[in-house]
PDB file of C-alpha atoms in Angstrom:
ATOM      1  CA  UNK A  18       0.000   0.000   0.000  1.00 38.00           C
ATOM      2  CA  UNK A  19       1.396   3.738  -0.469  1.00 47.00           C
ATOM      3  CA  UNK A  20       0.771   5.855   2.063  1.00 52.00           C
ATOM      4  CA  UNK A  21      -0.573   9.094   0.827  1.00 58.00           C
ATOM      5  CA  UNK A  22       1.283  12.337   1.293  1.00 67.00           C
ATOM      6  CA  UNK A  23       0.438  16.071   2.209  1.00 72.00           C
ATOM      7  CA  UNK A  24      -1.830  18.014  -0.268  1.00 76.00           C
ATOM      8  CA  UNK A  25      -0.538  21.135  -1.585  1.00 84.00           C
ATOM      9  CA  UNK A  26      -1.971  24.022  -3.332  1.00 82.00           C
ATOM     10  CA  UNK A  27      -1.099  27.047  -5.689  1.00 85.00           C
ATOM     11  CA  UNK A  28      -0.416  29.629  -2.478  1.00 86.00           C
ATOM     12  CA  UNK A  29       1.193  26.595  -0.378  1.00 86.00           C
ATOM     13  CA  UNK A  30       3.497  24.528  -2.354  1.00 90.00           C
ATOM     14  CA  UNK A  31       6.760  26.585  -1.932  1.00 91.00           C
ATOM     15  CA  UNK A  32       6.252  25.704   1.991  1.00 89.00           C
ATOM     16  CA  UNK A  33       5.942  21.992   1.513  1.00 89.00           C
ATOM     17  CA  UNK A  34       8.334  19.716   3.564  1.00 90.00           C
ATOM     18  CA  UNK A  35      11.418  18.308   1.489  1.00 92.00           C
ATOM     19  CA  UNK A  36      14.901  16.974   1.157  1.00 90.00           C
ATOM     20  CA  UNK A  37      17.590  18.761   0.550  1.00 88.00           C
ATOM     21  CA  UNK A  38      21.304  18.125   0.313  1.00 85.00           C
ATOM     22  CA  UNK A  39      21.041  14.504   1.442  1.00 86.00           C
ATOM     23  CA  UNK A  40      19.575  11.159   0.178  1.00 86.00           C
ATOM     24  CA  UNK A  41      15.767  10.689   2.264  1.00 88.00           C
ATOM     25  CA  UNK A  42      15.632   8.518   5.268  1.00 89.00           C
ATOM     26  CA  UNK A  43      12.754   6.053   6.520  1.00 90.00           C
ATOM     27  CA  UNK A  44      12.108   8.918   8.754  1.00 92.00           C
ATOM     28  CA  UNK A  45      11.563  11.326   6.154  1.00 91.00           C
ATOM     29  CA  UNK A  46       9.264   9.182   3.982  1.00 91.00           C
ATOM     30  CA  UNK A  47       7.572   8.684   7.436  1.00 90.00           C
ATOM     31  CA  UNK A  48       7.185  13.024   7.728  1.00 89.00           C
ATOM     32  CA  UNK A  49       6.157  13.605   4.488  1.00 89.00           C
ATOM     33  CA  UNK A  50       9.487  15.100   3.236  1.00 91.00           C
ATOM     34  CA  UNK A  51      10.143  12.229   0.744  1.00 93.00           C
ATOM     35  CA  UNK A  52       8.260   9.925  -1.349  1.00 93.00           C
ATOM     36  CA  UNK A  53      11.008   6.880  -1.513  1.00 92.00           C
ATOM     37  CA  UNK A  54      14.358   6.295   1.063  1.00 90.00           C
ATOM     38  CA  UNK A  55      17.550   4.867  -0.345  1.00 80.00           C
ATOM     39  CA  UNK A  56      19.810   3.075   1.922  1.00 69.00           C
ATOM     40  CA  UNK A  57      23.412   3.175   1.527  1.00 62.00           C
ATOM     41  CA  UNK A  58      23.758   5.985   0.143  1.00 64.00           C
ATOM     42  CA  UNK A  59      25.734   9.254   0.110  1.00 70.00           C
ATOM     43  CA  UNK A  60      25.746  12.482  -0.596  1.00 72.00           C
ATOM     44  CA  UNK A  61      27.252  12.194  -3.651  1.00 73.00           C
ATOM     45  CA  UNK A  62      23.403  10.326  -5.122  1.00 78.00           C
ATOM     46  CA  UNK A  63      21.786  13.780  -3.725  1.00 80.00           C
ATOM     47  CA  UNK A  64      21.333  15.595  -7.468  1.00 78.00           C
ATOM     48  CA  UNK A  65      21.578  19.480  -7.744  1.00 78.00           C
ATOM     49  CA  UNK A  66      17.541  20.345  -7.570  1.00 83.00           C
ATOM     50  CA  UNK A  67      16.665  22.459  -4.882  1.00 84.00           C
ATOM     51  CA  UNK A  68      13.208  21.192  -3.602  1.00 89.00           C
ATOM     52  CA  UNK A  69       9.807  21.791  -3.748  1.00 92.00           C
ATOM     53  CA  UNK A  70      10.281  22.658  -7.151  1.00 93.00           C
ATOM     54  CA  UNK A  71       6.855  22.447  -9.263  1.00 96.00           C
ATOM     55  CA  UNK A  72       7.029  20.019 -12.241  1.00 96.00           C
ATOM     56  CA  UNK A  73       4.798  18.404 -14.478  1.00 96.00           C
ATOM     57  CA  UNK A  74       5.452  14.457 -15.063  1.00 95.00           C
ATOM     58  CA  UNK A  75       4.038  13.172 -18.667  1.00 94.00           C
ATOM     59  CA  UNK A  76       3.173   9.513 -18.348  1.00 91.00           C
ATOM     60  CA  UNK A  77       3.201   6.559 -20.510  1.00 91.00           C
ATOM     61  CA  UNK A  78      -0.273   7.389 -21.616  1.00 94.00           C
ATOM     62  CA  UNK A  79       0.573  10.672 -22.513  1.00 92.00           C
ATOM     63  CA  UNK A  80      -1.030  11.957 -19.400  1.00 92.00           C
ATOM     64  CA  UNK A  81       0.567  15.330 -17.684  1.00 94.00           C
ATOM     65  CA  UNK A  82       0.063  15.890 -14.397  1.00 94.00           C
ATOM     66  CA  UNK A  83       1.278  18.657 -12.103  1.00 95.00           C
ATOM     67  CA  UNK A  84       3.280  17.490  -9.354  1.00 95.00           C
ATOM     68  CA  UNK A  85       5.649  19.199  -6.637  1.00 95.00           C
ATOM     69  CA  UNK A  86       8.950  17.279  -6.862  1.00 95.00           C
ATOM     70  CA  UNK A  87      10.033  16.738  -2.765  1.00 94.00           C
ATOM     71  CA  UNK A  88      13.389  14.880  -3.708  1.00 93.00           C
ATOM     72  CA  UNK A  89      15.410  14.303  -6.348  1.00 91.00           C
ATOM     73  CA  UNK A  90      18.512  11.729  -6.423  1.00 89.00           C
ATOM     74  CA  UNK A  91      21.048  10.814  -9.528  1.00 87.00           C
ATOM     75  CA  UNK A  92      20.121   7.558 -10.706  1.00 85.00           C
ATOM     76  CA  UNK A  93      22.362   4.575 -10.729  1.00 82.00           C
ATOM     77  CA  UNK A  94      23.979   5.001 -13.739  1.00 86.00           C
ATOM     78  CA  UNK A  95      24.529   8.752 -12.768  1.00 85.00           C
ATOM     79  CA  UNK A  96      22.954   9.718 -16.290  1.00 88.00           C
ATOM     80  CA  UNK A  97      19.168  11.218 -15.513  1.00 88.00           C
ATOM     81  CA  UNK A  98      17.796  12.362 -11.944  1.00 90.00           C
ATOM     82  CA  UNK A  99      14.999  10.010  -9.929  1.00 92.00           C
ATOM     83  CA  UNK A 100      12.777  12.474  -8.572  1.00 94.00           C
ATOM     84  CA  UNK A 101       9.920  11.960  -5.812  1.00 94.00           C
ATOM     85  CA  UNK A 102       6.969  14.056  -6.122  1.00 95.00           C
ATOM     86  CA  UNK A 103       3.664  14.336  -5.042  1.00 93.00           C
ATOM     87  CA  UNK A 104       0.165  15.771  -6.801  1.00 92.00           C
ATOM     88  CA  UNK A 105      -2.165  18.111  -5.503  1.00 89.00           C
ATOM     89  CA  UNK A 106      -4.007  15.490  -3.689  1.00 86.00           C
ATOM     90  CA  UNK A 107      -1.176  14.026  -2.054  1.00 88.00           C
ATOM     91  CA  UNK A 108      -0.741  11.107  -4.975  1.00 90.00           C
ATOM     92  CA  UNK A 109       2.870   9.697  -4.498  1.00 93.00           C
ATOM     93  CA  UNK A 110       5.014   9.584  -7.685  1.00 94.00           C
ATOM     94  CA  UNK A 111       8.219   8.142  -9.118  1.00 95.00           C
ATOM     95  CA  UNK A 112       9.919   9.451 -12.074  1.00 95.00           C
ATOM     96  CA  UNK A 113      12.653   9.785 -14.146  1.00 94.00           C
ATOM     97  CA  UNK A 114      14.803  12.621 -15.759  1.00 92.00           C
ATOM     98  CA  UNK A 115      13.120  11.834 -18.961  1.00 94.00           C
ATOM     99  CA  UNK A 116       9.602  11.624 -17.592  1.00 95.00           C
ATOM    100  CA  UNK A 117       9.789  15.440 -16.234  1.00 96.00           C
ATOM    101  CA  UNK A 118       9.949  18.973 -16.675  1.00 95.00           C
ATOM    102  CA  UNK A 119      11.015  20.801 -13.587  1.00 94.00           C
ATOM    103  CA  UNK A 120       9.751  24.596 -13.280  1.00 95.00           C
ATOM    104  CA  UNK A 121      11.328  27.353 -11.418  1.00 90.00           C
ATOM    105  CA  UNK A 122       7.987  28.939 -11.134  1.00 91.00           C
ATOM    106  CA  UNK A 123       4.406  27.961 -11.790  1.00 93.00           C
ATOM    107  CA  UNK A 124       3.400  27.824 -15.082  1.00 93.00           C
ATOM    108  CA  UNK A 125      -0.354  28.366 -16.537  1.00 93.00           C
ATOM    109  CA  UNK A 126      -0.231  24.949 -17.890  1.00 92.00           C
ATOM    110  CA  UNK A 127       1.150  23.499 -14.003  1.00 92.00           C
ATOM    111  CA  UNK A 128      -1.740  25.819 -12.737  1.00 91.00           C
ATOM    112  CA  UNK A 129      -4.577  25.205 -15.059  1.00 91.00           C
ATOM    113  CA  UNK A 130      -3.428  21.015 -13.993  1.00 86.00           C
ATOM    114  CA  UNK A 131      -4.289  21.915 -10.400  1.00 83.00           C
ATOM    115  CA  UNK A 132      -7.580  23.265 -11.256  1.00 78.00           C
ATOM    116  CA  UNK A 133      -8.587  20.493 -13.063  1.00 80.00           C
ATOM    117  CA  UNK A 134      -7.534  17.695 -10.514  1.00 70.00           C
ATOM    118  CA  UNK A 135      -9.562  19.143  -7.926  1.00 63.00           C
TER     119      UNK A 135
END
């Protein structure tokens, strides 16, 4: 079962618990800070994102969803980021470097998402 996470919305999400500068514990996962832990490893798996960053994740279907990334990590071949995020509902996601486009700000297209999933 996955535990659902904290909700966020558009005048919340840059005050959303995260991880920063370190891989996530059980504990964080736990708080609501992280979406998956990783044992064993360093600080050298922590990627260069500085969290909550809005995103929006396209899926296999073609689906895009807004999403507020909480963690992001290199992944084991060190060529793409694995990111943890989590929807406006508090829907846990995966995803890959290739799977998401990170924004610096919210977008009309990342806002117009969070209207709709409502």
């Amino acid at each position: 079962m996955i535990a659902m996470m904290l909700e966020f919305t558009l005048d919340n999400w840059e005050n959303h618990p995260c991880v920063k500068g370190r891989p996530a514990i059980e504990q964080d996962v736990r708080e609501n800070r992280a979406i998956f832990a990783t044992t064993g490893s360093g600080e050298e798996s922590v990627a260069p994102v500085d969290c909550p960053l809005p995103a929006v994740l396209t899926r296999a279907n073609g689906d895009r969803i807004s999403v507020l990334i909480l963690q992001a990590q290199w992944s084991a071949d060190r060529k793409g980021y694995v990111f943890g995020a989590v929807d406006q509902n508090g829907k846990p996601y995966v995803a890959t470097s290739s799977e998401t486009l990170i924004l610096k700000q919210p977008t009309p297209e990342w806002t117009a998402n969070l209207e709709m999933s409502k």
